[in-house]
Amino acid sequence: MLVSCWRSAEAAAEGDVRQTSPMRIASNHLDRIEVAHFELDLVEVRDPEARPAFVRLATGRFSRPGADVEMQDLLRERLNALGPQMIEAYVGRRLLGRAIEVTFVSVWTAAPAGIDLEDAFWPDISLRYDEFDVEVYRTLG
């Protein structure tokens, strides 16, 4: 998994043209690449100097109109409840056919005590999605 953030679609396209984007570099070494573009609504960087150990992607899909806006508001409200091990957070969404996906990407220095990063943090939120999935990746040194 490779995650990259760009200031704009134009900046990402320019990186592709210059062959410096992560996607272009990966495509030189991999046979198959799947790309998912999300529009970021919230970016929070708590400690840019901390060394990340885990990246957690929690993504849910909605078919009900307006549910994505409600979900993004809930995620923004609860973000501060997460401990100091979380050093970065991104909330975004994308259209996928007639559905909307909302993602919460978080970066961690360590797994917090008493919380499994692979579980839903807030079951009352995750049950609102039509589909919900969590993936956790360990960073490379």
mmCIF file of N, CA and C in Angstrom:
data_model
loop_
_atom_site.group_PDB
_atom_site.id
_atom_site.type_symbol
_atom_site.label_atom_id
_atom_site.label_comp_id
_atom_site.label_asym_id
_atom_site.label_seq_id
_atom_site.Cartn_x
_atom_site.Cartn_y
_atom_site.Cartn_z
ATOM 1 N N MET A 1 0.835 -1.161 0.000
ATOM 2 C CA MET A 1 0.000 0.000 0.000
ATOM 3 C C MET A 1 0.887 1.234 0.000
ATOM 4 N N LEU A 2 0.479 2.202 -0.776
ATOM 5 C CA LEU A 2 1.202 3.458 -0.880
ATOM 6 C C LEU A 2 0.178 4.576 -0.789
ATOM 7 N N VAL A 3 0.396 5.510 0.099
ATOM 8 C CA VAL A 3 -0.506 6.646 0.269
ATOM 9 C C VAL A 3 0.277 7.913 -0.021
ATOM 10 N N SER A 4 -0.306 8.781 -0.833
ATOM 11 C CA SER A 4 0.336 10.074 -1.068
ATOM 12 C C SER A 4 -0.728 11.163 -1.049
ATOM 13 N N CYS A 5 -0.328 12.351 -0.621
ATOM 14 C CA CYS A 5 -1.216 13.521 -0.568
ATOM 15 C C CYS A 5 -0.675 14.574 -1.519
ATOM 16 N N TRP A 6 -1.576 15.171 -2.269
ATOM 17 C CA TRP A 6 -1.213 16.229 -3.200
ATOM 18 C C TRP A 6 -2.061 17.454 -2.908
ATOM 19 N N ARG A 7 -1.503 18.625 -3.114
ATOM 20 C CA ARG A 7 -2.241 19.877 -2.888
ATOM 21 C C ARG A 7 -3.393 20.031 -3.873
ATOM 22 N N SER A 8 -3.250 19.439 -5.069
ATOM 23 C CA SER A 8 -4.292 19.560 -6.090
ATOM 24 C C SER A 8 -4.147 18.424 -7.090
ATOM 25 N N ALA A 9 -5.181 18.228 -7.897
ATOM 26 C CA ALA A 9 -5.121 17.225 -8.967
ATOM 27 C C ALA A 9 -4.052 17.608 -9.983
ATOM 28 N N GLU A 10 -3.889 18.905 -10.202
ATOM 29 C CA GLU A 10 -2.867 19.376 -11.145
ATOM 30 C C GLU A 10 -1.457 19.019 -10.666
ATOM 31 N N ALA A 11 -1.214 19.158 -9.366
ATOM 32 C CA ALA A 11 0.104 18.820 -8.810
ATOM 33 C C ALA A 11 0.386 17.326 -8.960
ATOM 34 N N ALA A 12 -0.625 16.503 -8.755
ATOM 35 C CA ALA A 12 -0.452 15.055 -8.929
ATOM 36 C C ALA A 12 -0.159 14.729 -10.389
ATOM 37 N N ALA A 13 -0.896 15.351 -11.302
ATOM 38 C CA ALA A 13 -0.677 15.111 -12.730
ATOM 39 C C ALA A 13 0.725 15.549 -13.145
ATOM 40 N N GLU A 14 1.192 16.665 -12.610
ATOM 41 C CA GLU A 14 2.540 17.139 -12.919
ATOM 42 C C GLU A 14 3.595 16.145 -12.422
ATOM 43 N N GLY A 15 3.378 15.568 -11.232
ATOM 44 C CA GLY A 15 4.292 14.546 -10.717
ATOM 45 C C GLY A 15 4.324 13.323 -11.614
ATOM 46 N N ASP A 16 3.151 12.969 -12.166
ATOM 47 C CA ASP A 16 3.102 11.840 -13.102
ATOM 48 C C ASP A 16 3.898 12.143 -14.370
ATOM 49 N N VAL A 17 3.731 13.350 -14.907
ATOM 50 C CA VAL A 17 4.432 13.741 -16.126
ATOM 51 C C VAL A 17 5.939 13.732 -15.903
ATOM 52 N N ARG A 18 6.385 14.211 -14.747
ATOM 53 C CA ARG A 18 7.822 14.246 -14.435
ATOM 54 C C ARG A 18 8.364 12.881 -14.005
ATOM 55 N N GLN A 19 7.464 11.894 -13.889
ATOM 56 C CA GLN A 19 7.849 10.542 -13.453
ATOM 57 C C GLN A 19 8.347 10.522 -12.012
ATOM 58 N N THR A 20 7.872 11.474 -11.179
ATOM 59 C CA THR A 20 8.309 11.545 -9.790
ATOM 60 C C THR A 20 7.205 11.205 -8.801
ATOM 61 N N SER A 21 6.015 10.938 -9.291
ATOM 62 C CA SER A 21 4.921 10.607 -8.373
ATOM 63 C C SER A 21 5.103 9.184 -7.861
ATOM 64 N N PRO A 22 4.627 8.905 -6.652
ATOM 65 C CA PRO A 22 4.713 7.532 -6.133
ATOM 66 C C PRO A 22 4.066 6.511 -7.061
ATOM 67 N N MET A 23 2.976 6.899 -7.734
ATOM 68 C CA MET A 23 2.314 5.971 -8.645
ATOM 69 C C MET A 23 3.224 5.618 -9.818
ATOM 70 N N ARG A 24 3.870 6.611 -10.391
ATOM 71 C CA ARG A 24 4.778 6.346 -11.517
ATOM 72 C C ARG A 24 5.968 5.497 -11.087
ATOM 73 N N ILE A 25 6.523 5.797 -9.938
ATOM 74 C CA ILE A 25 7.661 5.015 -9.439
ATOM 75 C C ILE A 25 7.232 3.571 -9.190
ATOM 76 N N ALA A 26 6.074 3.371 -8.559
ATOM 77 C CA ALA A 26 5.571 2.016 -8.291
ATOM 78 C C ALA A 26 5.281 1.278 -9.594
ATOM 79 N N SER A 27 4.724 1.977 -10.588
ATOM 80 C CA SER A 27 4.379 1.308 -11.850
ATOM 81 C C SER A 27 5.622 0.810 -12.588
ATOM 82 N N ASN A 28 6.786 1.362 -12.282
ATOM 83 C CA ASN A 28 8.032 0.872 -12.879
ATOM 84 C C ASN A 28 8.442 -0.482 -12.313
ATOM 85 N N HIS A 29 7.877 -0.862 -11.153
ATOM 86 C CA HIS A 29 8.308 -2.078 -10.474
ATOM 87 C C HIS A 29 7.191 -3.100 -10.252
ATOM 88 N N LEU A 30 5.944 -2.692 -10.455
ATOM 89 C CA LEU A 30 4.815 -3.581 -10.188
ATOM 90 C C LEU A 30 3.998 -3.792 -11.450
ATOM 91 N N ASP A 31 3.418 -4.991 -11.579
ATOM 92 C CA ASP A 31 2.611 -5.297 -12.754
ATOM 93 C C ASP A 31 1.222 -4.679 -12.691
ATOM 94 N N ARG A 32 0.662 -4.628 -11.495
ATOM 95 C CA ARG A 32 -0.721 -4.157 -11.349
ATOM 96 C C ARG A 32 -0.813 -3.135 -10.224
ATOM 97 N N ILE A 33 -1.435 -2.012 -10.515
ATOM 98 C CA ILE A 33 -1.618 -0.964 -9.514
ATOM 99 C C ILE A 33 -3.083 -0.554 -9.518
ATOM 100 N N GLU A 34 -3.662 -0.475 -8.333
ATOM 101 C CA GLU A 34 -5.013 0.042 -8.186
ATOM 102 C C GLU A 34 -4.924 1.402 -7.501
ATOM 103 N N VAL A 35 -5.595 2.372 -8.065
ATOM 104 C CA VAL A 35 -5.538 3.733 -7.542
ATOM 105 C C VAL A 35 -6.912 4.136 -7.030
ATOM 106 N N ALA A 36 -6.947 4.732 -5.858
ATOM 107 C CA ALA A 36 -8.186 5.283 -5.294
ATOM 108 C C ALA A 36 -7.913 6.732 -4.911
ATOM 109 N N HIS A 37 -8.670 7.629 -5.490
ATOM 110 C CA HIS A 37 -8.515 9.055 -5.200
ATOM 111 C C HIS A 37 -9.616 9.505 -4.253
ATOM 112 N N PHE A 38 -9.231 10.123 -3.140
ATOM 113 C CA PHE A 38 -10.173 10.678 -2.172
ATOM 114 C C PHE A 38 -9.931 12.174 -2.054
ATOM 115 N N GLU A 39 -10.999 12.924 -1.974
ATOM 116 C CA GLU A 39 -10.912 14.353 -1.690
ATOM 117 C C GLU A 39 -10.826 14.493 -0.178
ATOM 118 N N LEU A 40 -9.743 15.100 0.307
ATOM 119 C CA LEU A 40 -9.557 15.237 1.749
ATOM 120 C C LEU A 40 -10.338 16.417 2.284
ATOM 121 N N ASP A 41 -11.012 16.153 3.381
ATOM 122 C CA ASP A 41 -11.823 17.164 4.046
ATOM 123 C C ASP A 41 -11.099 17.679 5.282
ATOM 124 N N LEU A 42 -10.303 16.820 5.903
ATOM 125 C CA LEU A 42 -9.604 17.176 7.129
ATOM 126 C C LEU A 42 -8.214 16.558 7.103
ATOM 127 N N VAL A 43 -7.230 17.353 7.420
ATOM 128 C CA VAL A 43 -5.862 16.866 7.586
ATOM 129 C C VAL A 43 -5.389 17.394 8.929
ATOM 130 N N GLU A 44 -4.978 16.485 9.799
ATOM 131 C CA GLU A 44 -4.434 16.893 11.098
ATOM 132 C C GLU A 44 -3.095 16.210 11.295
ATOM 133 N N VAL A 45 -2.063 17.009 11.481
ATOM 134 C CA VAL A 45 -0.729 16.474 11.768
ATOM 135 C C VAL A 45 -0.366 16.959 13.165
ATOM 136 N N ARG A 46 -0.292 16.021 14.095
ATOM 137 C CA ARG A 46 0.000 16.369 15.486
ATOM 138 C C ARG A 46 1.487 16.466 15.760
ATOM 139 N N ASP A 47 2.255 15.554 15.180
ATOM 140 C CA ASP A 47 3.691 15.524 15.466
ATOM 141 C C ASP A 47 4.448 15.095 14.211
ATOM 142 N N PRO A 48 4.856 16.057 13.382
ATOM 143 C CA PRO A 48 5.517 15.700 12.129
ATOM 144 C C PRO A 48 6.892 15.064 12.311
ATOM 145 N N GLU A 49 7.470 15.174 13.496
ATOM 146 C CA GLU A 49 8.798 14.600 13.750
ATOM 147 C C GLU A 49 8.736 13.158 14.255
ATOM 148 N N ALA A 50 7.561 12.717 14.694
ATOM 149 C CA ALA A 50 7.432 11.361 15.256
ATOM 150 C C ALA A 50 7.586 10.309 14.166
ATOM 151 N N ARG A 51 8.098 9.167 14.562
ATOM 152 C CA ARG A 51 8.313 8.071 13.623
ATOM 153 C C ARG A 51 7.088 7.156 13.611
ATOM 154 N N PRO A 52 6.412 7.029 12.474
ATOM 155 C CA PRO A 52 5.209 6.203 12.416
ATOM 156 C C PRO A 52 5.533 4.713 12.447
ATOM 157 N N ALA A 53 4.642 3.946 13.064
ATOM 158 C CA ALA A 53 4.777 2.490 13.105
ATOM 159 C C ALA A 53 3.639 1.803 12.356
ATOM 160 N N PHE A 54 2.454 2.436 12.353
ATOM 161 C CA PHE A 54 1.279 1.843 11.724
ATOM 162 C C PHE A 54 0.515 2.894 10.923
ATOM 163 N N VAL A 55 -0.087 2.443 9.832
ATOM 164 C CA VAL A 55 -1.038 3.250 9.080
ATOM 165 C C VAL A 55 -2.341 2.465 9.071
ATOM 166 N N ARG A 56 -3.417 3.126 9.471
ATOM 167 C CA ARG A 56 -4.734 2.479 9.577
ATOM 168 C C ARG A 56 -5.690 3.152 8.603
ATOM 169 N N LEU A 57 -6.329 2.340 7.753
ATOM 170 C CA LEU A 57 -7.322 2.839 6.812
ATOM 171 C C LEU A 57 -8.674 2.251 7.181
ATOM 172 N N ALA A 58 -9.598 3.088 7.570
ATOM 173 C CA ALA A 58 -10.974 2.665 7.859
ATOM 174 C C ALA A 58 -11.855 3.318 6.800
ATOM 175 N N THR A 59 -12.525 2.499 6.011
ATOM 176 C CA THR A 59 -13.319 3.022 4.903
ATOM 177 C C THR A 59 -14.710 2.412 4.937
ATOM 178 N N GLY A 60 -15.687 3.267 4.745
ATOM 179 C CA GLY A 60 -17.070 2.811 4.698
ATOM 180 C C GLY A 60 -17.779 3.363 3.493
ATOM 181 N N ARG A 61 -18.813 2.628 3.067
ATOM 182 C CA ARG A 61 -19.564 3.019 1.878
ATOM 183 C C ARG A 61 -21.017 3.282 2.253
ATOM 184 N N PHE A 62 -21.559 4.342 1.679
ATOM 185 C CA PHE A 62 -22.951 4.732 1.890
ATOM 186 C C PHE A 62 -23.692 4.758 0.569
ATOM 187 N N SER A 63 -24.968 4.451 0.618
ATOM 188 C CA SER A 63 -25.818 4.664 -0.553
ATOM 189 C C SER A 63 -26.853 5.752 -0.268
ATOM 190 N N ARG A 64 -27.067 6.075 1.008
ATOM 191 C CA ARG A 64 -28.053 7.097 1.378
ATOM 192 C C ARG A 64 -27.466 8.494 1.164
ATOM 193 N N PRO A 65 -28.122 9.337 0.356
ATOM 194 C CA PRO A 65 -27.613 10.696 0.123
ATOM 195 C C PRO A 65 -27.478 11.482 1.433
ATOM 196 N N GLY A 66 -26.372 12.190 1.549
ATOM 197 C CA GLY A 66 -26.126 13.028 2.725
ATOM 198 C C GLY A 66 -25.472 12.321 3.890
ATOM 199 N N ALA A 67 -25.455 10.983 3.870
ATOM 200 C CA ALA A 67 -24.861 10.240 4.981
ATOM 201 C C ALA A 67 -23.363 10.495 5.092
ATOM 202 N N ASP A 68 -22.711 10.769 3.981
ATOM 203 C CA ASP A 68 -21.268 11.014 4.012
ATOM 204 C C ASP A 68 -20.927 12.294 4.765
ATOM 205 N N VAL A 69 -21.721 13.328 4.585
ATOM 206 C CA VAL A 69 -21.482 14.595 5.280
ATOM 207 C C VAL A 69 -21.659 14.398 6.786
ATOM 208 N N GLU A 70 -22.695 13.692 7.158
ATOM 209 C CA GLU A 70 -22.957 13.386 8.569
ATOM 210 C C GLU A 70 -21.796 12.596 9.177
ATOM 211 N N MET A 71 -21.286 11.614 8.418
ATOM 212 C CA MET A 71 -20.187 10.780 8.906
ATOM 213 C C MET A 71 -18.904 11.588 9.062
ATOM 214 N N GLN A 72 -18.602 12.444 8.105
ATOM 215 C CA GLN A 72 -17.402 13.264 8.208
ATOM 216 C C GLN A 72 -17.476 14.178 9.435
ATOM 217 N N ASP A 73 -18.641 14.714 9.718
ATOM 218 C CA ASP A 73 -18.812 15.545 10.916
ATOM 219 C C ASP A 73 -18.550 14.739 12.184
ATOM 220 N N LEU A 74 -19.079 13.514 12.246
ATOM 221 C CA LEU A 74 -18.866 12.657 13.421
ATOM 222 C C LEU A 74 -17.387 12.326 13.610
ATOM 223 N N LEU A 75 -16.703 12.011 12.516
ATOM 224 C CA LEU A 75 -15.280 11.685 12.607
ATOM 225 C C LEU A 75 -14.469 12.887 13.092
ATOM 226 N N ARG A 76 -14.774 14.073 12.584
ATOM 227 C CA ARG A 76 -14.065 15.276 13.034
ATOM 228 C C ARG A 76 -14.298 15.524 14.527
ATOM 229 N N GLU A 77 -15.527 15.307 14.984
ATOM 230 C CA GLU A 77 -15.851 15.518 16.402
ATOM 231 C C GLU A 77 -15.091 14.568 17.315
ATOM 232 N N ARG A 78 -14.916 13.329 16.892
ATOM 233 C CA ARG A 78 -14.318 12.310 17.769
ATOM 234 C C ARG A 78 -12.816 12.191 17.635
ATOM 235 N N LEU A 79 -12.242 12.865 16.701
ATOM 236 C CA LEU A 79 -10.802 12.766 16.460
ATOM 237 C C LEU A 79 -9.976 13.061 17.702
ATOM 238 N N ASN A 80 -10.378 14.053 18.471
ATOM 239 C CA ASN A 80 -9.606 14.424 19.659
ATOM 240 C C ASN A 80 -9.665 13.383 20.768
ATOM 241 N N ALA A 81 -10.581 12.420 20.676
ATOM 242 C CA ALA A 81 -10.662 11.364 21.682
ATOM 243 C C ALA A 81 -9.545 10.328 21.518
ATOM 244 N N LEU A 82 -8.867 10.354 20.387
ATOM 245 C CA LEU A 82 -7.791 9.395 20.154
ATOM 246 C C LEU A 82 -6.513 9.889 20.823
ATOM 247 N N GLY A 83 -5.783 8.965 21.401
ATOM 248 C CA GLY A 83 -4.610 9.291 22.208
ATOM 249 C C GLY A 83 -3.438 9.851 21.434
ATOM 250 N N PRO A 84 -2.364 10.148 22.155
ATOM 251 C CA PRO A 84 -1.194 10.788 21.560
ATOM 252 C C PRO A 84 -0.400 9.880 20.623
ATOM 253 N N GLN A 85 -0.702 8.580 20.616
ATOM 254 C CA GLN A 85 -0.002 7.687 19.686
ATOM 255 C C GLN A 85 -0.410 7.967 18.235
ATOM 256 N N MET A 86 -1.595 8.574 18.038
ATOM 257 C CA MET A 86 -2.016 8.939 16.703
ATOM 258 C C MET A 86 -1.367 10.274 16.349
ATOM 259 N N ILE A 87 -0.533 10.272 15.322
ATOM 260 C CA ILE A 87 0.233 11.474 14.991
ATOM 261 C C ILE A 87 -0.262 12.188 13.736
ATOM 262 N N GLU A 88 -1.061 11.508 12.918
ATOM 263 C CA GLU A 88 -1.639 12.134 11.727
ATOM 264 C C GLU A 88 -3.026 11.547 11.494
ATOM 265 N N ALA A 89 -3.914 12.366 10.915
ATOM 266 C CA ALA A 89 -5.253 11.895 10.577
ATOM 267 C C ALA A 89 -5.731 12.595 9.315
ATOM 268 N N TYR A 90 -6.433 11.838 8.486
ATOM 269 C CA TYR A 90 -6.989 12.352 7.244
ATOM 270 C C TYR A 90 -8.405 11.812 7.102
ATOM 271 N N VAL A 91 -9.352 12.684 6.809
ATOM 272 C CA VAL A 91 -10.721 12.276 6.540
ATOM 273 C C VAL A 91 -11.022 12.703 5.111
ATOM 274 N N GLY A 92 -11.518 11.776 4.309
ATOM 275 C CA GLY A 92 -11.802 12.090 2.917
ATOM 276 C C GLY A 92 -12.986 11.309 2.399
ATOM 277 N N ARG A 93 -13.367 11.633 1.179
ATOM 278 C CA ARG A 93 -14.479 10.922 0.548
ATOM 279 C C ARG A 93 -14.262 10.863 -0.948
ATOM 280 N N ARG A 94 -14.973 9.923 -1.564
ATOM 281 C CA ARG A 94 -14.951 9.813 -3.019
ATOM 282 C C ARG A 94 -16.267 9.225 -3.490
ATOM 283 N N LEU A 95 -16.634 9.553 -4.718
ATOM 284 C CA LEU A 95 -17.806 8.968 -5.347
ATOM 285 C C LEU A 95 -17.386 7.662 -5.988
ATOM 286 N N LEU A 96 -18.215 6.662 -5.843
ATOM 287 C CA LEU A 96 -17.948 5.353 -6.426
ATOM 288 C C LEU A 96 -19.270 4.865 -7.016
ATOM 289 N N GLY A 97 -19.486 5.196 -8.270
ATOM 290 C CA GLY A 97 -20.785 4.922 -8.876
ATOM 291 C C GLY A 97 -21.837 5.792 -8.208
ATOM 292 N N ARG A 98 -22.893 5.168 -7.697
ATOM 293 C CA ARG A 98 -23.944 5.911 -7.001
ATOM 294 C C ARG A 98 -23.697 5.965 -5.497
ATOM 295 N N ALA A 99 -22.646 5.319 -5.052
ATOM 296 C CA ALA A 99 -22.317 5.297 -3.620
ATOM 297 C C ALA A 99 -21.235 6.328 -3.317
ATOM 298 N N ILE A 100 -21.082 6.603 -2.033
ATOM 299 C CA ILE A 100 -20.020 7.494 -1.568
ATOM 300 C C ILE A 100 -19.221 6.741 -0.512
ATOM 301 N N GLU A 101 -17.901 6.776 -0.639
ATOM 302 C CA GLU A 101 -17.023 6.183 0.364
ATOM 303 C C GLU A 101 -16.405 7.287 1.204
ATOM 304 N N VAL A 102 -16.378 7.052 2.507
ATOM 305 C CA VAL A 102 -15.709 7.946 3.447
ATOM 306 C C VAL A 102 -14.560 7.160 4.055
ATOM 307 N N THR A 103 -13.387 7.778 4.109
ATOM 308 C CA THR A 103 -12.233 7.097 4.683
ATOM 309 C C THR A 103 -11.647 7.923 5.823
ATOM 310 N N PHE A 104 -11.132 7.209 6.803
ATOM 311 C CA PHE A 104 -10.414 7.821 7.918
ATOM 312 C C PHE A 104 -9.058 7.137 7.954
ATOM 313 N N VAL A 105 -8.036 7.866 7.550
ATOM 314 C CA VAL A 105 -6.665 7.354 7.539
ATOM 315 C C VAL A 105 -5.969 7.935 8.753
ATOM 316 N N SER A 106 -5.358 7.070 9.550
ATOM 317 C CA SER A 106 -4.637 7.550 10.721
ATOM 318 C C SER A 106 -3.263 6.895 10.779
ATOM 319 N N VAL A 107 -2.316 7.650 11.304
ATOM 320 C CA VAL A 107 -0.927 7.205 11.406
ATOM 321 C C VAL A 107 -0.575 7.168 12.884
ATOM 322 N N TRP A 108 0.066 6.079 13.318
ATOM 323 C CA TRP A 108 0.296 5.815 14.740
ATOM 324 C C TRP A 108 1.760 5.512 15.019
ATOM 325 N N THR A 109 2.249 5.979 16.161
ATOM 326 C CA THR A 109 3.601 5.623 16.602
ATOM 327 C C THR A 109 3.605 4.255 17.271
ATOM 328 N N ALA A 110 2.481 3.877 17.850
ATOM 329 C CA ALA A 110 2.316 2.580 18.518
ATOM 330 C C ALA A 110 0.825 2.313 18.645
ATOM 331 N N ALA A 111 0.480 1.049 18.838
ATOM 332 C CA ALA A 111 -0.927 0.719 19.082
ATOM 333 C C ALA A 111 -1.293 1.221 20.476
ATOM 334 N N PRO A 112 -2.411 1.919 20.613
ATOM 335 C CA PRO A 112 -2.801 2.428 21.925
ATOM 336 C C PRO A 112 -3.238 1.294 22.852
ATOM 337 N N ALA A 113 -3.003 1.455 24.135
ATOM 338 C CA ALA A 113 -3.376 0.437 25.127
ATOM 339 C C ALA A 113 -4.892 0.238 25.112
ATOM 340 N N GLY A 114 -5.294 -1.014 25.072
ATOM 341 C CA GLY A 114 -6.710 -1.343 25.158
ATOM 342 C C GLY A 114 -7.498 -1.176 23.876
ATOM 343 N N ILE A 115 -6.837 -0.802 22.779
ATOM 344 C CA ILE A 115 -7.531 -0.631 21.506
ATOM 345 C C ILE A 115 -6.812 -1.453 20.443
ATOM 346 N N ASP A 116 -7.566 -2.258 19.711
ATOM 347 C CA ASP A 116 -7.014 -3.001 18.586
ATOM 348 C C ASP A 116 -7.204 -2.141 17.341
ATOM 349 N N LEU A 117 -6.132 -1.776 16.670
ATOM 350 C CA LEU A 117 -6.218 -0.919 15.499
ATOM 351 C C LEU A 117 -7.046 -1.543 14.375
ATOM 352 N N GLU A 118 -7.212 -2.858 14.392
ATOM 353 C CA GLU A 118 -7.982 -3.523 13.344
ATOM 354 C C GLU A 118 -9.485 -3.536 13.619
ATOM 355 N N ASP A 119 -9.888 -3.099 14.787
ATOM 356 C CA ASP A 119 -11.309 -3.033 15.128
ATOM 357 C C ASP A 119 -11.868 -1.641 14.831
ATOM 358 N N ALA A 120 -13.188 -1.571 14.778
ATOM 359 C CA ALA A 120 -13.849 -0.268 14.664
ATOM 360 C C ALA A 120 -13.647 0.478 15.975
ATOM 361 N N PHE A 121 -13.199 1.710 15.914
ATOM 362 C CA PHE A 121 -13.017 2.505 17.129
ATOM 363 C C PHE A 121 -14.353 2.852 17.765
ATOM 364 N N TRP A 122 -15.315 3.186 16.915
ATOM 365 C CA TRP A 122 -16.630 3.621 17.393
ATOM 366 C C TRP A 122 -17.703 2.793 16.693
ATOM 367 N N PRO A 123 -18.129 1.685 17.309
ATOM 368 C CA PRO A 123 -19.129 0.821 16.665
ATOM 369 C C PRO A 123 -20.415 1.555 16.281
ATOM 370 N N ASP A 124 -20.808 2.551 17.076
ATOM 371 C CA ASP A 124 -22.026 3.289 16.724
ATOM 372 C C ASP A 124 -21.874 4.028 15.393
ATOM 373 N N ILE A 125 -20.656 4.378 15.034
ATOM 374 C CA ILE A 125 -20.415 5.010 13.737
ATOM 375 C C ILE A 125 -20.311 3.955 12.644
ATOM 376 N N SER A 126 -19.516 2.918 12.865
ATOM 377 C CA SER A 126 -19.280 1.930 11.810
ATOM 378 C C SER A 126 -20.558 1.198 11.394
ATOM 379 N N LEU A 127 -21.519 1.058 12.295
ATOM 380 C CA LEU A 127 -22.771 0.387 11.953
ATOM 381 C C LEU A 127 -23.642 1.212 11.009
ATOM 382 N N ARG A 128 -23.348 2.479 10.843
ATOM 383 C CA ARG A 128 -24.129 3.338 9.950
ATOM 384 C C ARG A 128 -23.776 3.133 8.478
ATOM 385 N N TYR A 129 -22.600 2.575 8.226
ATOM 386 C CA TYR A 129 -22.168 2.340 6.853
ATOM 387 C C TYR A 129 -22.922 1.149 6.255
ATOM 388 N N ASP A 130 -23.091 1.156 4.930
ATOM 389 C CA ASP A 130 -23.606 -0.025 4.233
ATOM 390 C C ASP A 130 -22.542 -1.120 4.234
ATOM 391 N N GLU A 131 -21.299 -0.703 4.063
ATOM 392 C CA GLU A 131 -20.137 -1.601 4.115
ATOM 393 C C GLU A 131 -19.042 -0.877 4.888
ATOM 394 N N PHE A 132 -18.248 -1.641 5.661
ATOM 395 C CA PHE A 132 -17.181 -1.031 6.457
ATOM 396 C C PHE A 132 -15.995 -1.980 6.500
ATOM 397 N N ASP A 133 -14.791 -1.420 6.340
ATOM 398 C CA ASP A 133 -13.586 -2.233 6.328
ATOM 399 C C ASP A 133 -12.441 -1.467 6.981
ATOM 400 N N VAL A 134 -11.598 -2.188 7.714
ATOM 401 C CA VAL A 134 -10.397 -1.603 8.333
ATOM 402 C C VAL A 134 -9.192 -2.407 7.879
ATOM 403 N N GLU A 135 -8.162 -1.687 7.447
ATOM 404 C CA GLU A 135 -6.887 -2.299 7.092
ATOM 405 C C GLU A 135 -5.799 -1.595 7.888
ATOM 406 N N VAL A 136 -4.869 -2.374 8.432
ATOM 407 C CA VAL A 136 -3.755 -1.797 9.198
ATOM 408 C C VAL A 136 -2.455 -2.288 8.572
ATOM 409 N N TYR A 137 -1.557 -1.367 8.356
ATOM 410 C CA TYR A 137 -0.261 -1.678 7.758
ATOM 411 C C TYR A 137 0.856 -1.235 8.682
ATOM 412 N N ARG A 138 1.883 -2.043 8.768
ATOM 413 C CA ARG A 138 3.078 -1.690 9.519
ATOM 414 C C ARG A 138 4.000 -0.951 8.564
ATOM 415 N N THR A 139 4.591 0.142 9.037
ATOM 416 C CA THR A 139 5.480 0.921 8.185
ATOM 417 C C THR A 139 6.833 0.224 8.057
ATOM 418 N N LEU A 140 7.531 0.550 7.005
ATOM 419 C CA LEU A 140 8.873 0.030 6.805
ATOM 420 C C LEU A 140 9.864 0.990 7.432
ATOM 421 N N GLY A 141 10.931 0.462 7.994
ATOM 422 C CA GLY A 141 11.946 1.283 8.651
ATOM 423 C C GLY A 141 12.540 2.282 7.724
#
